[in-house]
Tab-separated table of N, CA and C in Angstrom:
chain	number	residue	atom	x	y	z
A	256	MET	N	0.585	-1.393	-0.314
A	256	MET	CA	-0.004	-0.066	0.390
A	256	MET	C	1.000	1.075	-0.163
A	257	THR	N	0.615	1.906	-0.901
A	257	THR	CA	1.324	3.927	-0.840
A	257	THR	C	1.386	4.219	0.505
A	258	SER	N	2.737	4.447	0.767
A	258	SER	CA	2.417	5.682	2.699
A	258	SER	C	1.925	6.328	1.648
A	259	THR	N	1.454	7.192	2.533
A	259	THR	CA	0.916	8.715	2.043
A	259	THR	C	1.350	10.419	3.139
A	260	ILE	N	1.678	10.807	2.903
A	260	ILE	CA	1.771	12.360	3.662
A	260	ILE	C	1.220	13.179	3.400
A	261	ALA	N	0.190	13.777	1.678
A	261	ALA	CA	-0.413	14.342	1.957
A	261	ALA	C	-2.117	13.528	0.793
A	262	GLN	N	-3.000	14.178	1.178
A	262	GLN	CA	-4.704	14.060	0.504
A	262	GLN	C	-5.043	14.848	0.516
A	263	PHE	N	-5.973	15.100	-0.822
A	263	PHE	CA	-6.412	16.232	-1.298
A	263	PHE	C	-7.019	15.891	-2.766
A	264	VAL	N	-7.618	16.892	-3.410
A	264	VAL	CA	-8.730	16.624	-3.863
A	264	VAL	C	-8.055	17.215	-5.361
A	265	CYS	N	-8.002	16.209	-6.070
A	265	CYS	CA	-8.302	17.012	-7.346
A	265	CYS	C	-8.934	16.825	-8.895
A	266	GLY	N	-9.656	17.997	-9.045
A	266	GLY	CA	-10.498	18.209	-9.715
A	266	GLY	C	-12.007	17.041	-8.723
A	267	SER	N	-12.592	15.940	-9.551
A	267	SER	CA	-12.985	14.888	-8.751
A	267	SER	C	-12.614	13.589	-9.020
A	268	HIS	N	-11.425	13.862	-8.727
A	268	HIS	CA	-10.290	12.729	-8.369
A	268	HIS	C	-9.300	12.914	-6.779
A	269	LEU	N	-9.175	11.769	-5.872
A	269	LEU	CA	-8.570	11.972	-5.122
A	269	LEU	C	-7.698	11.234	-5.379
A	270	GLY	N	-6.042	12.514	-5.064
A	270	GLY	CA	-4.834	11.818	-4.827
A	270	GLY	C	-4.060	12.104	-3.954
A	271	TYR	N	-3.105	11.573	-4.135
A	271	TYR	CA	-2.068	10.953	-2.537
A	271	TYR	C	-0.369	12.070	-2.967
A	272	LEU	N	-0.152	12.641	-2.168
A	272	LEU	CA	1.060	12.692	-2.515
A	272	LEU	C	2.077	11.752	-1.187
A	273	ASN	N	2.564	10.569	-2.023
A	273	ASN	CA	3.627	10.211	-1.460
A	273	ASN	C	4.915	10.621	-0.714
A	274	VAL	N	5.353	9.902	0.144
A	274	VAL	CA	6.759	10.551	0.724
A	274	VAL	C	7.665	11.064	-0.036
A	275	LEU	N	7.855	10.173	-1.518
A	275	LEU	CA	8.687	11.368	-2.286
A	275	LEU	C	8.335	12.350	-3.092
A	276	GLY	N	6.891	12.918	-2.850
A	276	GLY	CA	6.309	13.728	-3.451
A	276	GLY	C	5.953	13.941	-4.731
A	277	ILE	N	5.697	12.326	-4.902
A	277	ILE	CA	5.235	12.376	-6.153
A	277	ILE	C	3.880	12.193	-5.805
A	278	LEU	N	2.758	12.878	-7.220
A	278	LEU	CA	2.265	12.619	-6.887
A	278	LEU	C	1.171	11.323	-7.289
A	279	ILE	N	-0.062	10.970	-6.684
A	279	ILE	CA	-0.618	9.485	-7.232
A	279	ILE	C	-2.079	9.519	-7.256
A	280	MET	N	-2.087	9.483	-8.642
A	280	MET	CA	-4.639	9.466	-8.134
A	280	MET	C	-5.118	8.630	-8.234
A	281	SER	N	-5.960	8.274	-7.752
A	281	SER	CA	-6.219	7.235	-6.946
A	281	SER	C	-7.478	7.077	-8.090
A	282	VAL	N	-7.091	5.901	-8.446
A	282	VAL	CA	-8.262	4.919	-9.249
A	282	VAL	C	-9.305	4.028	-8.917
A	283	THR	N	-10.786	3.941	-8.666
A	283	THR	CA	-11.421	3.394	-8.138
A	283	THR	C	-12.119	1.822	-9.162
A	284	VAL	N	-12.465	1.448	-8.358
A	284	VAL	CA	-13.053	0.165	-9.639
A	284	VAL	C	-14.280	0.612	-10.355
A	285	LYS	N	-14.689	1.765	-10.067
A	285	LYS	CA	-15.888	2.363	-10.302
A	285	LYS	C	-15.698	3.329	-10.948
A	286	MET	N	-14.659	3.252	-11.576
A	286	MET	CA	-13.760	4.279	-12.613
A	286	MET	C	-13.605	3.494	-13.687
A	287	LEU	N	-12.702	2.242	-12.782
A	287	LEU	CA	-12.508	1.171	-13.952
A	287	LEU	C	-13.538	0.915	-15.128
A	288	VAL	N	-14.639	0.779	-14.402
A	288	VAL	CA	-16.140	0.010	-15.038
A	288	VAL	C	-16.688	0.888	-15.974
A	289	THR	N	-16.594	2.312	-15.953
A	289	THR	CA	-17.304	3.144	-16.339
A	289	THR	C	-16.362	3.512	-17.515
A	290	LYS	N	-14.797	3.277	-16.954
A	290	LYS	CA	-13.514	3.503	-18.279
A	290	LYS	C	-14.144	2.948	-19.111
A	291	VAL	N	-14.179	1.281	-18.924
A	291	VAL	CA	-13.819	0.373	-20.221
A	291	VAL	C	-15.330	-0.581	-20.758
A	292	LYS	N	-16.206	-0.073	-20.173
A	292	LYS	CA	-17.675	-0.247	-20.106
A	292	LYS	C	-18.396	-1.471	-19.623
A	293	LEU	N	-17.054	-2.241	-18.840
A	293	LEU	CA	-17.818	-2.873	-18.331
A	293	LEU	C	-19.313	-3.391	-17.277
A	294	ASP	N	-19.938	-4.957	-16.681
A	294	ASP	CA	-20.628	-4.866	-16.265
A	294	ASP	C	-20.838	-5.525	-14.772
A	295	VAL	N	-20.899	-4.910	-14.016
A	295	VAL	CA	-20.746	-5.288	-12.907
A	295	VAL	C	-21.692	-6.560	-12.409
A	296	ILE	N	-21.150	-7.658	-12.660
A	296	ILE	CA	-21.843	-8.937	-12.351
A	296	ILE	C	-22.747	-8.783	-10.853
A	297	TYR	N	-21.695	-9.135	-9.513
A	297	TYR	CA	-21.413	-8.835	-8.548
A	297	TYR	C	-21.026	-7.416	-8.338
A	298	GLY	N	-21.589	-6.753	-7.194
A	298	GLY	CA	-20.906	-5.355	-6.384
A	298	GLY	C	-21.901	-4.544	-6.013
A	299	ASP	N	-21.730	-3.929	-4.401
A	299	ASP	CA	-22.078	-3.069	-4.323
A	299	ASP	C	-21.568	-1.386	-3.712
A	300	ASP	N	-21.887	-0.920	-3.877
A	300	ASP	CA	-21.357	1.309	-4.152
A	300	ASP	C	-19.557	1.046	-3.324
A	301	THR	N	-19.653	-0.070	-1.346
A	301	THR	CA	-18.699	-0.353	-0.795
A	301	THR	C	-17.920	-1.024	-2.192
A	302	LEU	N	-17.848	-1.735	-2.520
A	302	LEU	CA	-17.423	-2.883	-3.627
A	302	LEU	C	-16.791	-1.935	-5.043
A	303	LEU	N	-17.549	-0.652	-4.977
A	303	LEU	CA	-17.004	-0.064	-6.616
A	303	LEU	C	-16.114	1.039	-6.220
A	304	ALA	N	-16.553	1.123	-4.296
A	304	ALA	CA	-15.120	2.453	-4.473
A	304	ALA	C	-14.024	1.964	-4.282
A	305	LYS	N	-13.948	0.670	-4.416
A	305	LYS	CA	-12.293	-0.207	-3.241
A	305	LYS	C	-11.031	0.963	-3.851
A	306	GLU	N	-10.293	1.071	-3.868
A	306	GLU	CA	-9.286	1.753	-4.612
A	306	GLU	C	-8.214	0.776	-5.304
A	307	ILE	N	-7.703	1.294	-6.618
A	307	ILE	CA	-6.880	0.410	-7.641
A	307	ILE	C	-5.980	0.293	-7.228
A	308	LEU	N	-4.651	0.480	-6.441
A	308	LEU	CA	-3.769	1.034	-5.837
A	308	LEU	C	-2.280	1.129	-6.964
A	309	THR	N	-2.853	-0.468	-8.065
A	309	THR	CA	-1.501	-0.303	-9.092
A	309	THR	C	-1.707	-1.027	-10.445
A	310	SER	N	-1.159	-0.490	-11.715
A	310	SER	CA	-2.080	-0.730	-12.705
A	310	SER	C	-1.333	-2.287	-13.129
A	311	ASP	N	-0.724	-2.512	-12.452
A	311	ASP	CA	-0.497	-4.133	-12.703
A	311	ASP	C	-1.889	-5.255	-12.906
A	312	ILE	N	-1.745	-5.669	-13.568
A	312	ILE	CA	-2.907	-6.562	-13.780
A	312	ILE	C	-2.209	-8.605	-13.571
A	313	SER	N	-3.339	-9.273	-12.988
A	313	SER	CA	-2.468	-10.663	-12.697
A	313	SER	C	-4.107	-11.335	-13.502
A	314	ARG	N	-3.254	-12.426	-14.740
A	314	ARG	CA	-3.592	-13.456	-14.903
A	314	ARG	C	-2.819	-14.889	-14.283
A	315	PRO	N	-4.336	-15.397	-12.786
A	315	PRO	CA	-3.940	-16.094	-11.753
A	315	PRO	C	-3.946	-17.400	-12.434
A	316	GLY	N	-3.787	-18.224	-13.546
A	316	GLY	CA	-3.810	-19.587	-13.703
A	316	GLY	C	-3.235	-20.184	-12.677
A	317	LEU	N	-1.398	-19.930	-12.685
A	317	LEU	CA	-0.633	-20.763	-11.368
A	317	LEU	C	-1.597	-20.827	-9.988
A	318	GLU	N	-2.512	-19.817	-10.223
A	318	GLU	CA	-2.860	-19.772	-8.530
A	318	GLU	C	-4.228	-20.998	-8.405
A	319	MET	N	-4.591	-20.939	-9.684
A	319	MET	CA	-5.581	-22.428	-10.019
A	319	MET	C	-5.590	-23.271	-9.282
A	320	THR	N	-3.879	-23.781	-10.040
A	320	THR	CA	-3.721	-25.214	-9.127
A	320	THR	C	-3.293	-24.593	-7.848
A	321	GLY	N	-3.448	-23.709	-6.937
A	321	GLY	CA	-2.777	-24.161	-5.574
A	321	GLY	C	-1.819	-23.136	-5.417
A	322	TYR	N	-1.423	-22.753	-5.607
A	322	TYR	CA	0.093	-22.639	-5.378
A	322	TYR	C	-0.133	-20.755	-5.503
A	323	PHE	N	-0.383	-20.348	-4.655
A	323	PHE	CA	0.030	-19.490	-4.575
A	323	PHE	C	1.254	-18.451	-3.428
A	324	ASP	N	2.270	-18.931	-3.660
A	324	ASP	CA	3.551	-18.452	-2.999
A	324	ASP	C	4.020	-17.092	-3.239
A	325	TYR	N	4.349	-16.692	-4.711
A	325	TYR	CA	4.545	-15.445	-5.309
A	325	TYR	C	2.915	-14.436	-6.275
A	326	TYR	N	1.633	-14.400	-5.094
A	326	TYR	CA	0.762	-14.529	-5.656
A	326	TYR	C	0.809	-12.873	-5.514
A	327	SER	N	-0.093	-12.183	-6.764
A	327	SER	CA	-0.668	-10.550	-5.907
A	327	SER	C	-1.889	-10.566	-5.997
A	328	PRO	N	-2.278	-10.526	-4.188
A	328	PRO	CA	-3.482	-10.348	-4.678
A	328	PRO	C	-3.996	-8.472	-4.490
A	329	GLU	N	-3.254	-8.007	-4.789
A	329	GLU	CA	-3.097	-6.237	-5.081
A	329	GLU	C	-4.016	-6.238	-6.246
A	330	ARG	N	-3.457	-6.389	-6.866
A	330	ARG	CA	-3.948	-6.652	-8.746
A	330	ARG	C	-4.967	-6.938	-8.576
A	331	LEU	N	-5.795	-6.060	-9.906
A	331	LEU	CA	-6.842	-6.562	-10.849
A	331	LEU	C	-6.686	-8.132	-11.142
A	332	GLN	N	-7.672	-9.336	-11.223
A	332	GLN	CA	-7.488	-10.269	-11.588
A	332	GLN	C	-8.540	-10.367	-12.884
A	333	LEU	N	-7.102	-10.832	-14.205
A	333	LEU	CA	-8.792	-10.954	-15.080
A	333	LEU	C	-8.712	-12.433	-15.965
A	334	LEU	N	-9.556	-13.030	-15.797
A	334	LEU	CA	-9.883	-14.797	-16.077
A	334	LEU	C	-10.099	-14.103	-17.848
A	335	GLY	N	-9.453	-14.862	-18.099
A	335	GLY	CA	-9.551	-15.436	-20.061
A	335	GLY	C	-10.124	-16.773	-20.063
A	336	MET	N	-10.541	-17.028	-21.415
A	336	MET	CA	-10.391	-18.770	-21.997
A	336	MET	C	-9.617	-19.624	-20.337
A	337	LYS	N	-8.317	-19.518	-20.585
A	337	LYS	CA	-6.925	-20.527	-20.482
A	337	LYS	C	-7.513	-20.530	-19.078
A	338	GLU	N	-7.964	-19.557	-18.021
A	338	GLU	CA	-8.393	-19.568	-16.794
A	338	GLU	C	-9.513	-20.192	-16.307
A	339	TRP	N	-10.636	-19.571	-17.259
A	339	TRP	CA	-11.847	-20.352	-17.014
A	339	TRP	C	-11.804	-21.595	-17.985
A	340	SER	N	-11.351	-21.953	-18.956
A	340	SER	CA	-11.403	-23.513	-18.245
A	340	SER	C	-10.741	-24.495	-17.670
A	341	TYR	N	-9.996	-24.082	-17.157
A	341	TYR	CA	-9.149	-24.936	-16.301
A	341	TYR	C	-10.410	-25.067	-15.186
A	342	LEU	N	-11.304	-23.524	-14.912
A	342	LEU	CA	-11.957	-23.054	-13.469
A	342	LEU	C	-13.324	-24.345	-13.521
A	343	THR	N	-13.533	-24.389	-15.230
A	343	THR	CA	-14.708	-25.462	-15.638
A	343	THR	C	-14.314	-26.737	-15.244
A	344	LYS	N	-12.971	-27.177	-15.485
A	344	LYS	CA	-13.023	-29.028	-15.346
A	344	LYS	C	-12.645	-29.072	-13.752
A	345	MET	N	-13.046	-28.020	-12.928
A	345	MET	CA	-12.674	-28.043	-11.284
A	345	MET	C	-13.774	-29.143	-11.144
A	346	THR	N	-14.108	-30.060	-9.973
A	346	THR	CA	-15.282	-29.591	-9.160
A	346	THR	C	-15.865	-28.332	-8.572
A	347	SER	N	-16.771	-28.618	-8.102
A	347	SER	CA	-17.214	-27.455	-7.517
A	347	SER	C	-17.095	-27.021	-6.271
A	348	HIS	N	-16.852	-28.101	-5.930
A	348	HIS	CA	-16.030	-27.743	-3.927
A	348	HIS	C	-14.354	-27.217	-4.244
A	349	ASN	N	-14.083	-27.761	-5.584
A	349	ASN	CA	-12.029	-27.308	-5.344
A	349	ASN	C	-12.251	-26.185	-6.004
A	350	ARG	N	-12.989	-25.806	-6.934
A	350	ARG	CA	-13.409	-24.394	-7.712
A	350	ARG	C	-13.696	-22.969	-6.559
A	351	TYR	N	-14.453	-23.376	-5.937
A	351	TYR	CA	-14.937	-22.908	-4.518
A	351	TYR	C	-13.892	-22.425	-3.574
A	352	GLN	N	-13.051	-23.210	-3.517
A	352	GLN	CA	-12.202	-23.578	-2.136
A	352	GLN	C	-11.138	-22.199	-2.760
A	353	VAL	N	-10.885	-22.797	-4.262
A	353	VAL	CA	-9.399	-21.888	-5.046
A	353	VAL	C	-9.601	-20.685	-5.139
A	354	LEU	N	-10.880	-20.241	-5.513
A	354	LEU	CA	-11.396	-18.690	-5.205
A	354	LEU	C	-11.958	-18.431	-3.975
A	355	THR	N	-12.094	-18.928	-3.132
A	355	THR	CA	-12.337	-17.898	-1.462
A	355	THR	C	-10.416	-18.031	-1.925
A	356	GLU	N	-9.931	-18.895	-1.342
A	356	GLU	CA	-8.063	-18.481	-1.264
A	356	GLU	C	-7.816	-17.259	-2.265
A	357	MET	N	-8.422	-17.495	-3.503
A	357	MET	CA	-7.811	-16.404	-4.045
A	357	MET	C	-8.456	-14.509	-3.671
A	358	PHE	N	-9.150	-14.480	-3.280
A	358	PHE	CA	-9.888	-13.104	-2.982
A	358	PHE	C	-9.708	-13.008	-1.577
A	359	LYS	N	-8.952	-11.920	-1.632
A	359	LYS	CA	-8.550	-10.774	-0.074
A	359	LYS	C	-8.797	-10.275	-0.058
A	360	PRO	N	-9.073	-9.803	0.964
A	360	PRO	CA	-9.496	-8.187	1.342
A	360	PRO	C	-8.638	-6.654	0.333
A	361	GLU	N	-7.859	-7.079	0.164
A	361	GLU	CA	-6.487	-5.835	-1.178
A	361	GLU	C	-7.303	-6.214	-2.058
A	362	THR	N	-7.970	-7.468	-2.299
A	362	THR	CA	-8.088	-7.792	-3.738
A	362	THR	C	-9.425	-6.517	-4.815
A	363	PRO	N	-8.668	-5.835	-5.407
A	363	PRO	CA	-10.022	-4.794	-5.757
A	363	PRO	C	-11.536	-5.384	-6.433
A	364	ALA	N	-10.956	-6.526	-8.162
A	364	ALA	CA	-11.848	-7.231	-8.431
A	364	ALA	C	-11.505	-8.058	-9.190
A	365	ILE	N	-12.652	-9.171	-9.899
A	365	ILE	CA	-11.705	-9.890	-10.980
A	365	ILE	C	-12.807	-9.475	-12.012
A	366	VAL	N	-12.572	-9.638	-13.290
A	366	VAL	CA	-12.667	-8.836	-14.681
A	366	VAL	C	-12.436	-10.480	-15.228
A	367	ILE	N	-13.527	-11.132	-15.774
A	367	ILE	CA	-14.214	-12.318	-16.431
A	367	ILE	C	-14.019	-10.988	-18.138
A	368	ALA	N	-13.323	-11.759	-19.175
A	368	ALA	CA	-13.799	-11.346	-20.527
A	368	ALA	C	-14.243	-12.890	-20.661
A	369	ARG	N	-14.691	-11.930	-22.230
A	369	ARG	CA	-15.152	-12.916	-23.885
A	369	ARG	C	-16.471	-13.164	-23.339
A	370	ASP	N	-17.197	-12.601	-22.188
A	370	ASP	CA	-18.848	-13.256	-21.770
A	370	ASP	C	-18.551	-14.408	-21.698
A	371	LEU	N	-17.108	-15.296	-20.278
A	371	LEU	CA	-17.400	-16.487	-20.130
A	371	LEU	C	-18.295	-16.131	-19.304
A	372	GLU	N	-19.802	-17.586	-18.955
A	372	GLU	CA	-20.158	-18.057	-18.295
A	372	GLU	C	-19.450	-18.239	-16.367
A	373	ILE	N	-20.360	-16.948	-15.573
A	373	ILE	CA	-19.610	-16.927	-14.563
A	373	ILE	C	-19.620	-17.981	-13.683
A	374	PRO	N	-19.183	-18.926	-13.414
A	374	PRO	CA	-19.799	-19.624	-12.485
A	374	PRO	C	-20.102	-19.557	-11.383
A	375	LYS	N	-21.068	-20.887	-9.944
A	375	LYS	CA	-22.323	-19.824	-9.237
A	375	LYS	C	-20.614	-19.848	-8.289
A	376	GLU	N	-20.270	-20.787	-7.838
A	376	GLU	CA	-18.787	-20.745	-7.025
A	376	GLU	C	-18.110	-19.852	-7.096
A	377	MET	N	-17.222	-18.105	-7.705
A	377	MET	CA	-17.142	-17.984	-8.249
A	377	MET	C	-18.043	-16.245	-7.583
A	378	ILE	N	-19.356	-16.179	-7.580
A	378	ILE	CA	-20.321	-15.451	-7.300
A	378	ILE	C	-19.690	-15.417	-5.737
A	379	ALA	N	-20.296	-17.034	-4.969
A	379	ALA	CA	-20.514	-16.767	-3.655
A	379	ALA	C	-18.714	-16.171	-3.437
A	380	ALA	N	-17.873	-17.315	-3.475
A	380	ALA	CA	-16.554	-16.994	-2.975
A	380	ALA	C	-16.408	-15.204	-3.077
A	381	ALA	N	-17.010	-14.118	-4.398
A	381	ALA	CA	-17.371	-13.490	-4.120
A	381	ALA	C	-17.483	-12.293	-2.546
A	382	LYS	N	-18.992	-12.732	-2.926
A	382	LYS	CA	-19.775	-12.222	-1.866
A	382	LYS	C	-19.245	-12.567	-0.590
A	383	LYS	N	-18.388	-13.503	-0.131
A	383	LYS	CA	-17.903	-13.979	0.769
A	383	LYS	C	-16.395	-12.769	0.694
A	384	ARG	N	-16.358	-12.610	0.242
A	384	ARG	CA	-14.738	-11.998	0.440
A	384	ARG	C	-14.771	-10.508	0.588
A	385	GLY	N	-16.354	-10.188	-0.025
A	385	GLY	CA	-15.994	-9.206	-0.614
A	385	GLY	C	-15.614	-8.245	-1.716
A	386	ILE	N	-15.589	-9.322	-2.712
A	386	ILE	CA	-14.687	-8.635	-4.146
A	386	ILE	C	-15.983	-8.544	-5.015
A	387	ALA	N	-15.526	-7.605	-6.233
A	387	ALA	CA	-16.352	-6.938	-6.995
A	387	ALA	C	-16.059	-8.090	-8.224
A	388	VAL	N	-16.904	-8.575	-8.905
A	388	VAL	CA	-17.355	-9.144	-9.794
A	388	VAL	C	-17.890	-8.700	-10.907
A	389	LEU	N	-17.169	-8.392	-12.461
A	389	LEU	CA	-16.846	-7.146	-13.163
A	389	LEU	C	-17.045	-7.906	-14.779
A	390	GLN	N	-17.873	-7.964	-15.923
A	390	GLN	CA	-17.333	-8.646	-17.028
A	390	GLN	C	-17.052	-8.020	-18.104
A	391	SER	N	-16.951	-8.345	-19.129
A	391	SER	CA	-16.710	-7.941	-20.163
A	391	SER	C	-16.850	-8.859	-21.491
A	392	HIS	N	-17.151	-8.569	-22.847
A	392	HIS	CA	-17.639	-9.166	-23.968
A	392	HIS	C	-16.202	-9.282	-24.760
A	393	ILE	N	-14.918	-8.557	-23.989
A	393	ILE	CA	-13.816	-8.022	-24.556
A	393	ILE	C	-12.885	-8.894	-25.054
A	394	PRO	N	-12.031	-9.578	-26.249
A	394	PRO	CA	-11.240	-10.865	-25.508
A	394	PRO	C	-10.188	-10.011	-24.201
A	395	THR	N	-9.943	-11.227	-24.120
A	395	THR	CA	-8.886	-11.304	-22.813
A	395	THR	C	-7.467	-10.264	-22.739
A	396	SER	N	-7.134	-10.514	-23.894
A	396	SER	CA	-5.871	-9.481	-24.794
A	396	SER	C	-6.027	-8.037	-24.499
A	397	ARG	N	-7.248	-7.463	-25.552
A	397	ARG	CA	-7.258	-6.077	-25.851
A	397	ARG	C	-8.165	-5.670	-23.933
A	398	LEU	N	-8.389	-6.366	-23.561
A	398	LEU	CA	-9.413	-6.381	-22.394
A	398	LEU	C	-7.995	-5.437	-21.302
A	399	SER	N	-6.848	-6.718	-21.364
A	399	SER	CA	-6.031	-6.334	-20.416
A	399	SER	C	-5.244	-4.411	-21.004
A	400	GLY	N	-4.594	-4.794	-22.351
A	400	GLY	CA	-4.382	-3.652	-22.420
A	400	GLY	C	-5.686	-2.286	-22.734
A	401	GLU	N	-6.655	-2.084	-22.425
A	401	GLU	CA	-8.218	-1.321	-21.899
A	401	GLU	C	-8.110	-1.325	-20.457
A	402	MET	N	-7.782	-2.103	-19.945
A	402	MET	CA	-7.737	-1.721	-18.494
A	402	MET	C	-6.474	-1.051	-17.993
A	403	SER	N	-5.183	-1.158	-18.728
A	403	SER	CA	-3.765	-0.008	-18.073
A	403	SER	C	-4.149	0.377	-18.067
């Protein structure tokens, strides 16, 4: 998380000066939804107000296998065809377990590309952990570029 020494409003955006005096503009999940025209599948005003603290995006394929050693939960999590395909081959129980492990309080949101079907276990895990679930019709690579 960014260490801040000053917080102020700049136009309609909340900004921070970090300890080096560098301006950091705050971006929220709602701002991303508006910019990229994402559909909100699950999320209320509180979840959509979460700040996105990094421009890095994760494609959590390896985490879906249960390997979380270098997982970066503060990043947006983007699922495309490969991740979705792997998820659909899991049992319902395993799918819920891995998604519950993947969704952390600092995770801003999970974004599903290509209008892929969202498993019910994902919604259940998102509700349990307080993570917004967003969706787009855009192919994964293009969506990743638009979100950056």
